[in-house]
XYZ file of C-alpha atoms in Angstrom:
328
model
C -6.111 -48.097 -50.960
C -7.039 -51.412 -49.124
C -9.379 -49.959 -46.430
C -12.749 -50.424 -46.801
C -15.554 -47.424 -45.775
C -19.161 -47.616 -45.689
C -20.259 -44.500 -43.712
C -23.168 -43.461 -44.303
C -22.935 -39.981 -42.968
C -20.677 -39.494 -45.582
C -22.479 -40.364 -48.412
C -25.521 -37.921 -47.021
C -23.034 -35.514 -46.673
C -20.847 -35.567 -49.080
C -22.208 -37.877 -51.616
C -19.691 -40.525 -50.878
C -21.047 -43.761 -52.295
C -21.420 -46.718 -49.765
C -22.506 -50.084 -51.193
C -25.081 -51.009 -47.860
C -23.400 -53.894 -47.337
C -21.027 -53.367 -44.462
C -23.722 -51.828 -41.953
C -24.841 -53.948 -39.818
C -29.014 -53.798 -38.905
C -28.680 -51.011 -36.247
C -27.105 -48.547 -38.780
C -29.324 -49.165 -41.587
C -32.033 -48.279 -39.124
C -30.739 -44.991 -37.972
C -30.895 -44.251 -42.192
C -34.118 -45.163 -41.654
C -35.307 -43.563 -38.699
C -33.685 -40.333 -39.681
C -34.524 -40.291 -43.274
C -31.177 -39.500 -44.634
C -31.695 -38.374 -48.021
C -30.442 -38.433 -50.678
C -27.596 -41.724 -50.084
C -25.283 -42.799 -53.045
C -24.770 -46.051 -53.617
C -22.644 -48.616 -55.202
C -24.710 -51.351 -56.378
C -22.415 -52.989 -59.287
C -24.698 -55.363 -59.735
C -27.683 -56.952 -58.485
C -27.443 -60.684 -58.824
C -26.341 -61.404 -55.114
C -23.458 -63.709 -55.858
C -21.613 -61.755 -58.225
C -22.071 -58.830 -55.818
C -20.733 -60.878 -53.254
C -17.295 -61.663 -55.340
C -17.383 -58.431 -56.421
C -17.237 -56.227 -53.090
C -14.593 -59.103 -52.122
C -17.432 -60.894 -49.696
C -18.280 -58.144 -47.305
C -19.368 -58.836 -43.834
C -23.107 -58.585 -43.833
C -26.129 -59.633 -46.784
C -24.535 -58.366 -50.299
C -28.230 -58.267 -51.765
C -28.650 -55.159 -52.710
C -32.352 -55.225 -54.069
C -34.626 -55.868 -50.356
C -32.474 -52.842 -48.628
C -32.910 -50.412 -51.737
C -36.915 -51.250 -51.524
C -36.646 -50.697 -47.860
C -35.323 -47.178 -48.519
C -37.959 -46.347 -50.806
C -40.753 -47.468 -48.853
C -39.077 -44.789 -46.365
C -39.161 -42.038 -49.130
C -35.294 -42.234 -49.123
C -33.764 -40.818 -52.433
C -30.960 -43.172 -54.049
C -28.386 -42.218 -56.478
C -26.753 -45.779 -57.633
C -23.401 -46.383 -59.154
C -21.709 -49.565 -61.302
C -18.500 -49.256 -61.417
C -18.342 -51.479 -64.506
C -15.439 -54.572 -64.723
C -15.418 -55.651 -68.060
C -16.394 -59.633 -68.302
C -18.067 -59.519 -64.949
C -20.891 -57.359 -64.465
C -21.278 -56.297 -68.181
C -23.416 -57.639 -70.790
C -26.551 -59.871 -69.615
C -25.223 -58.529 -66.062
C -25.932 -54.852 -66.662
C -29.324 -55.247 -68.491
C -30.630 -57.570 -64.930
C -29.174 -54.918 -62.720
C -30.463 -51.808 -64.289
C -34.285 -53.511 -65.472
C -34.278 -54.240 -61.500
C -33.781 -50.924 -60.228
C -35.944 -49.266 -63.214
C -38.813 -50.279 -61.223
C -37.541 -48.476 -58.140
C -37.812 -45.391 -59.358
C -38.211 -42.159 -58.280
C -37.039 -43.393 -55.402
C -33.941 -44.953 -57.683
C -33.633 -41.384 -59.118
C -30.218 -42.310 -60.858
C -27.757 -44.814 -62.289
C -24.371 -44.102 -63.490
C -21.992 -46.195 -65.292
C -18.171 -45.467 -64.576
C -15.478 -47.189 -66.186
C -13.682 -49.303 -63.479
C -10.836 -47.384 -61.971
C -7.356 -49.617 -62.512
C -4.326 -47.905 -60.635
C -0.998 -50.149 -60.363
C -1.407 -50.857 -56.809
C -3.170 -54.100 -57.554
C -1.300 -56.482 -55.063
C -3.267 -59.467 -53.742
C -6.316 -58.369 -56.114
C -8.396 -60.165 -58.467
C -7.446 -59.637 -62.178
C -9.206 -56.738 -64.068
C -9.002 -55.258 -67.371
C -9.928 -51.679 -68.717
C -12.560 -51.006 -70.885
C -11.944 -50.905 -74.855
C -12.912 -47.968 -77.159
C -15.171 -50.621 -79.205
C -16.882 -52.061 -76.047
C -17.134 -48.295 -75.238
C -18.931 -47.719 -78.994
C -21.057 -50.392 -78.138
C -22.330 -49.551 -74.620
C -23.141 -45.727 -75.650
C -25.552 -47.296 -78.487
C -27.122 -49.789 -76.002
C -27.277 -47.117 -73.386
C -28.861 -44.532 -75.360
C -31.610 -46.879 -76.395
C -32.266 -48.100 -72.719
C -32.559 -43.998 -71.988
C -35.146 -43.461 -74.827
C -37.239 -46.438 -73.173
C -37.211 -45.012 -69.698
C -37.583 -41.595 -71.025
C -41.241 -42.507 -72.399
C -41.729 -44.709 -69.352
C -41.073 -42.925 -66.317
C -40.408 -39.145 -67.659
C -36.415 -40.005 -66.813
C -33.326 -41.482 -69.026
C -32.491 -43.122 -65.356
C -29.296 -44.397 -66.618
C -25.926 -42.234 -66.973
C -22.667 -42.893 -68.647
C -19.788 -41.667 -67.059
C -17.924 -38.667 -69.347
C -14.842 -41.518 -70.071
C -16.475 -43.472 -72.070
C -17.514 -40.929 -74.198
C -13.674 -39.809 -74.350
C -12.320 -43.285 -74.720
C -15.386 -43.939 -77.546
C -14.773 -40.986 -79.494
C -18.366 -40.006 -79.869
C -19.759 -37.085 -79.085
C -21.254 -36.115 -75.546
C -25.268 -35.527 -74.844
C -26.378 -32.319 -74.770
C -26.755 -30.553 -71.485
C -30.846 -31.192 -71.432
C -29.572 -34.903 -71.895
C -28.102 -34.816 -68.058
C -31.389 -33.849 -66.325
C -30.074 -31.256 -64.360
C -26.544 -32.816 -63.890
C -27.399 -34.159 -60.307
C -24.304 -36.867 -60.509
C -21.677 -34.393 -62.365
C -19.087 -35.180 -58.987
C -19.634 -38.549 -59.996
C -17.938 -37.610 -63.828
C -21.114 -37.232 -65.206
C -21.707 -34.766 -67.456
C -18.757 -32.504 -66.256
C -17.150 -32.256 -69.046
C -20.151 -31.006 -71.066
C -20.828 -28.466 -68.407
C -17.489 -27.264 -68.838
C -17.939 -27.067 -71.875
C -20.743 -25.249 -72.310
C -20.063 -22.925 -69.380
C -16.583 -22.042 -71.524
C -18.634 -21.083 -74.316
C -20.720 -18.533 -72.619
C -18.005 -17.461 -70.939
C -15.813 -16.740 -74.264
C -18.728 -15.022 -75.404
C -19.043 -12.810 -72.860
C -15.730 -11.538 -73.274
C -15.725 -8.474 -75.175
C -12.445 -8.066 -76.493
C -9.836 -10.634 -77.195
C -8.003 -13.044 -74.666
C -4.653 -12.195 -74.853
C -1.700 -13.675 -72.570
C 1.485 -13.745 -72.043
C 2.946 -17.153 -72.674
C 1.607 -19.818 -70.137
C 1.425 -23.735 -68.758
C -1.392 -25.369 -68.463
C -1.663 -28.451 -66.451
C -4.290 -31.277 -67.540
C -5.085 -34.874 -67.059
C -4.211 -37.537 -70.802
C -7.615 -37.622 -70.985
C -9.529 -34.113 -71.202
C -6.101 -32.503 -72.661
C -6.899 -33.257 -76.156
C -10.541 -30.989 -75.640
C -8.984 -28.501 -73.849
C -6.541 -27.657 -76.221
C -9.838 -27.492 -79.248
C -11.707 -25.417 -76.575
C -8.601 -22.708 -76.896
C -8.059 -22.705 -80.190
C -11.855 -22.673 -81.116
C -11.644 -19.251 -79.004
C -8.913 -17.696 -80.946
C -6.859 -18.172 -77.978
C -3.078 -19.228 -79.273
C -2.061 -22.659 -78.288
C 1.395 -21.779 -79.195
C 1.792 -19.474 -76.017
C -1.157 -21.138 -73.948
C 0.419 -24.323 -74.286
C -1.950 -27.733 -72.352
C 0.413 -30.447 -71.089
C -1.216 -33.571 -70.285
C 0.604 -35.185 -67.645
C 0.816 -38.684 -67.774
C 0.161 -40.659 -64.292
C 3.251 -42.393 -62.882
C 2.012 -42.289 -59.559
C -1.274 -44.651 -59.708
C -0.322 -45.923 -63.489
C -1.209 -44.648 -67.171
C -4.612 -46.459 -66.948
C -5.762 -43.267 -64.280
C -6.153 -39.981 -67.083
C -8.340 -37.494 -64.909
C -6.752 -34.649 -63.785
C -8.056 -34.711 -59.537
C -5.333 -37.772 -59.421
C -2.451 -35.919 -60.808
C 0.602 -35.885 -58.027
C 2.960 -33.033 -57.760
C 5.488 -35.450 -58.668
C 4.600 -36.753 -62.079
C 3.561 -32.414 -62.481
C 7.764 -31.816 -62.001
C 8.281 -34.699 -63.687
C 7.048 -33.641 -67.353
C 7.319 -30.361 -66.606
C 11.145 -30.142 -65.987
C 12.017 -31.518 -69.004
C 10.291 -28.484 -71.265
C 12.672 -25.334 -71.931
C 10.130 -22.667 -71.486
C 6.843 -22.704 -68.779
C 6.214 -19.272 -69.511
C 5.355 -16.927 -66.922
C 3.442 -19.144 -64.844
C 2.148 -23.011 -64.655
C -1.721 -23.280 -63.871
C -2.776 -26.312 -62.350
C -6.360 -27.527 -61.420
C -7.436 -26.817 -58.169
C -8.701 -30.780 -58.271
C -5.479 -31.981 -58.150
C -5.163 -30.455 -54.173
C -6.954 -32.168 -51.097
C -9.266 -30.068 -49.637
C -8.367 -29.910 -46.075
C -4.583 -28.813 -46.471
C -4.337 -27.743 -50.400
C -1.319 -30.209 -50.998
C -0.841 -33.024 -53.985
C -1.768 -36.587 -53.260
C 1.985 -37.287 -52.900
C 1.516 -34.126 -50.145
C 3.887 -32.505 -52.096
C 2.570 -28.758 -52.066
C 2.350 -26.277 -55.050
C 5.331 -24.092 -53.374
C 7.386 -27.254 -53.866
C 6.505 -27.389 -57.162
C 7.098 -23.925 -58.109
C 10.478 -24.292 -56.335
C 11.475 -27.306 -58.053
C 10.304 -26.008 -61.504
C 11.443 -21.996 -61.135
C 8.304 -20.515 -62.218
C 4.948 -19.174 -59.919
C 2.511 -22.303 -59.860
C -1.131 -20.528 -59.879
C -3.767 -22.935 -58.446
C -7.322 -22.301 -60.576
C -10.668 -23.064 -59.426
C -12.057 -25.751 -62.384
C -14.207 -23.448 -64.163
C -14.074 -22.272 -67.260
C -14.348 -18.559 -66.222
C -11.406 -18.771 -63.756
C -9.260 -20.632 -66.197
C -10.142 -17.682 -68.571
C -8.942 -15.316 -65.908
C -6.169 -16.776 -65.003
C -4.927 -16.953 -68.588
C -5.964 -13.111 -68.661
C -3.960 -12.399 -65.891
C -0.704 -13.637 -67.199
């Protein structure tokens, strides 16, 4: 958690987001020179000295503005992030930083706003606080105006909010069209509409009925809640599908998203319930990719050992959840 990465190969990639400022004048000509495209990058905020404090006063320049022209003048696509800290680079903050990238589009083709990230390993860190549902309220409604601007103005919304402020607001998400082809959904843009949407097609492509045996469903505090409406709006029975939203031990109860679940706090809840039913599903976010185990490498055979029932990994689509709940 306390070591710092800028790759750049890594962003190209795999869309890793770099914030420019730890590459030193040799690497940032190699982007250059071999037009790596697109990059994603953290900007956070554009007025140099709160960047600074903010990425903790990185090695090299942390103006952001002269190296994002430099890339577009080099036909370099950009896909920016601000990971948003409430009472630093909100407010006044947020309008500067996104009216000064507005005029770097295309090349700018993005912006999305995430909720700052607050596990409980904060040692040695600056103090941060979460973002409030009413502060959440009141960025959507700023937000969506900004959008309509840039919409007329440049053919693009530019500016994305990520799919937890929506949750923590309480307000309803965009429509899909609203997402311009959901370039930044890795980024927690947009996913959950897309799930959405893709579980409704998928429920009406079924012909008959989704019956099950009885079944656990893993799922992070914050998309439980939908999940469980998504069932029961498809005459699926809660009562023997049953979601569990896991609470987060492991990084604290401020993290809600499913990918940073542990096997641990998974056992946890789970051993406490007197019936799993046949089998426990868990998202296949949850897993690293290279070796399929928790974050806590614990592995889904310790799980099922520790719990008693099969533990069924499922791809995070709404068609494979659907079959795996058919399979039971």
């Amino acid at each position: 958690l306390y070591v710092k990465d800028d790759d750049y190969r890594l962003s190209f990639l795999h869309g890793n987001y770099i914030t420019l400022s730890d590459l030193d004048e040799g690497a940032f000509e190699r982007i250059l020179d071999q037009r790596l495209s697109p990059l994603y990058v953290s900007v956070h905020a554009t007025d140099p000295e709160l960047r600074h404090a903010l990425l903790g006063r990185p090695r090299h320049s942390a103006e952001i503005l002269p190296r994002l022209e430099r890339l577009a003048k080099a036909s370099i696509r950009v896909h920016a992030q601000i990971e948003l800290c409430p009472g630093l680079n909100g407010g006044p903050h947020l309008e500067r930083t996104l009216f000064e990238l507005a005029p770097l589009h295309p090349s700018v083709a993005t912006t999305a706003i995430v909720p700052v990230g607050l596990t409980r390993h904060r040692e040695r860190l600056p103090q941060l606080r979460s973002l409030t549902a009413v502060e959440a309220r009141v960025l959507i409604a700023t937000v969506e105006a900004w959008q309509a601007r840039w919409l007329a103005a440049l053919g693009s919304r530019l500016v994305f909010l990520g799919d937890e402020i929506y949750l923590l607001a309480e307000r309803p998400l965009p429509p899909a069209a609203a997402y311009e082809g959901f370039a930044i959904a890795e980024d927690g843009i947009g996913l959950v509409r897309r799930f959405e949407d893709g579980f409704a097609r998928s429920v009406a492509r079924t012909r008959k009925p989704i019956a099950s045996g009885e079944v656990t469903v893993v799922s992070g505090e914050m998309f439980a809640p939908r999940l469980v409406s998504l069932l029961d709006r498809a005459g699926i029975d809660t009562e023997r599908v049953r979601v569990v939203a896991v609470p987060n031990d492991f990084f604290g109860r401020a993290i809600g998203v499913a990918g940073l679940l542990t096997g641990r706090d998974i056992q946890r809840c789970l051993a406490s319930r007197p019936d799993l039913g046949r089998a426990v599903l868990v998202p296949s976010v949850a897993l690293r990719d290279v070796d399929g185990v928790f974050l806590d490498d614990q592995t889904p055979a310790d799980l099922a050992r520790d719990l008693g029932v099969p533990v069924r990994i499922v791809a995070t689509t709404p068609a494979a959840l659907l079959k795996a709940i058919r399979d039971v």
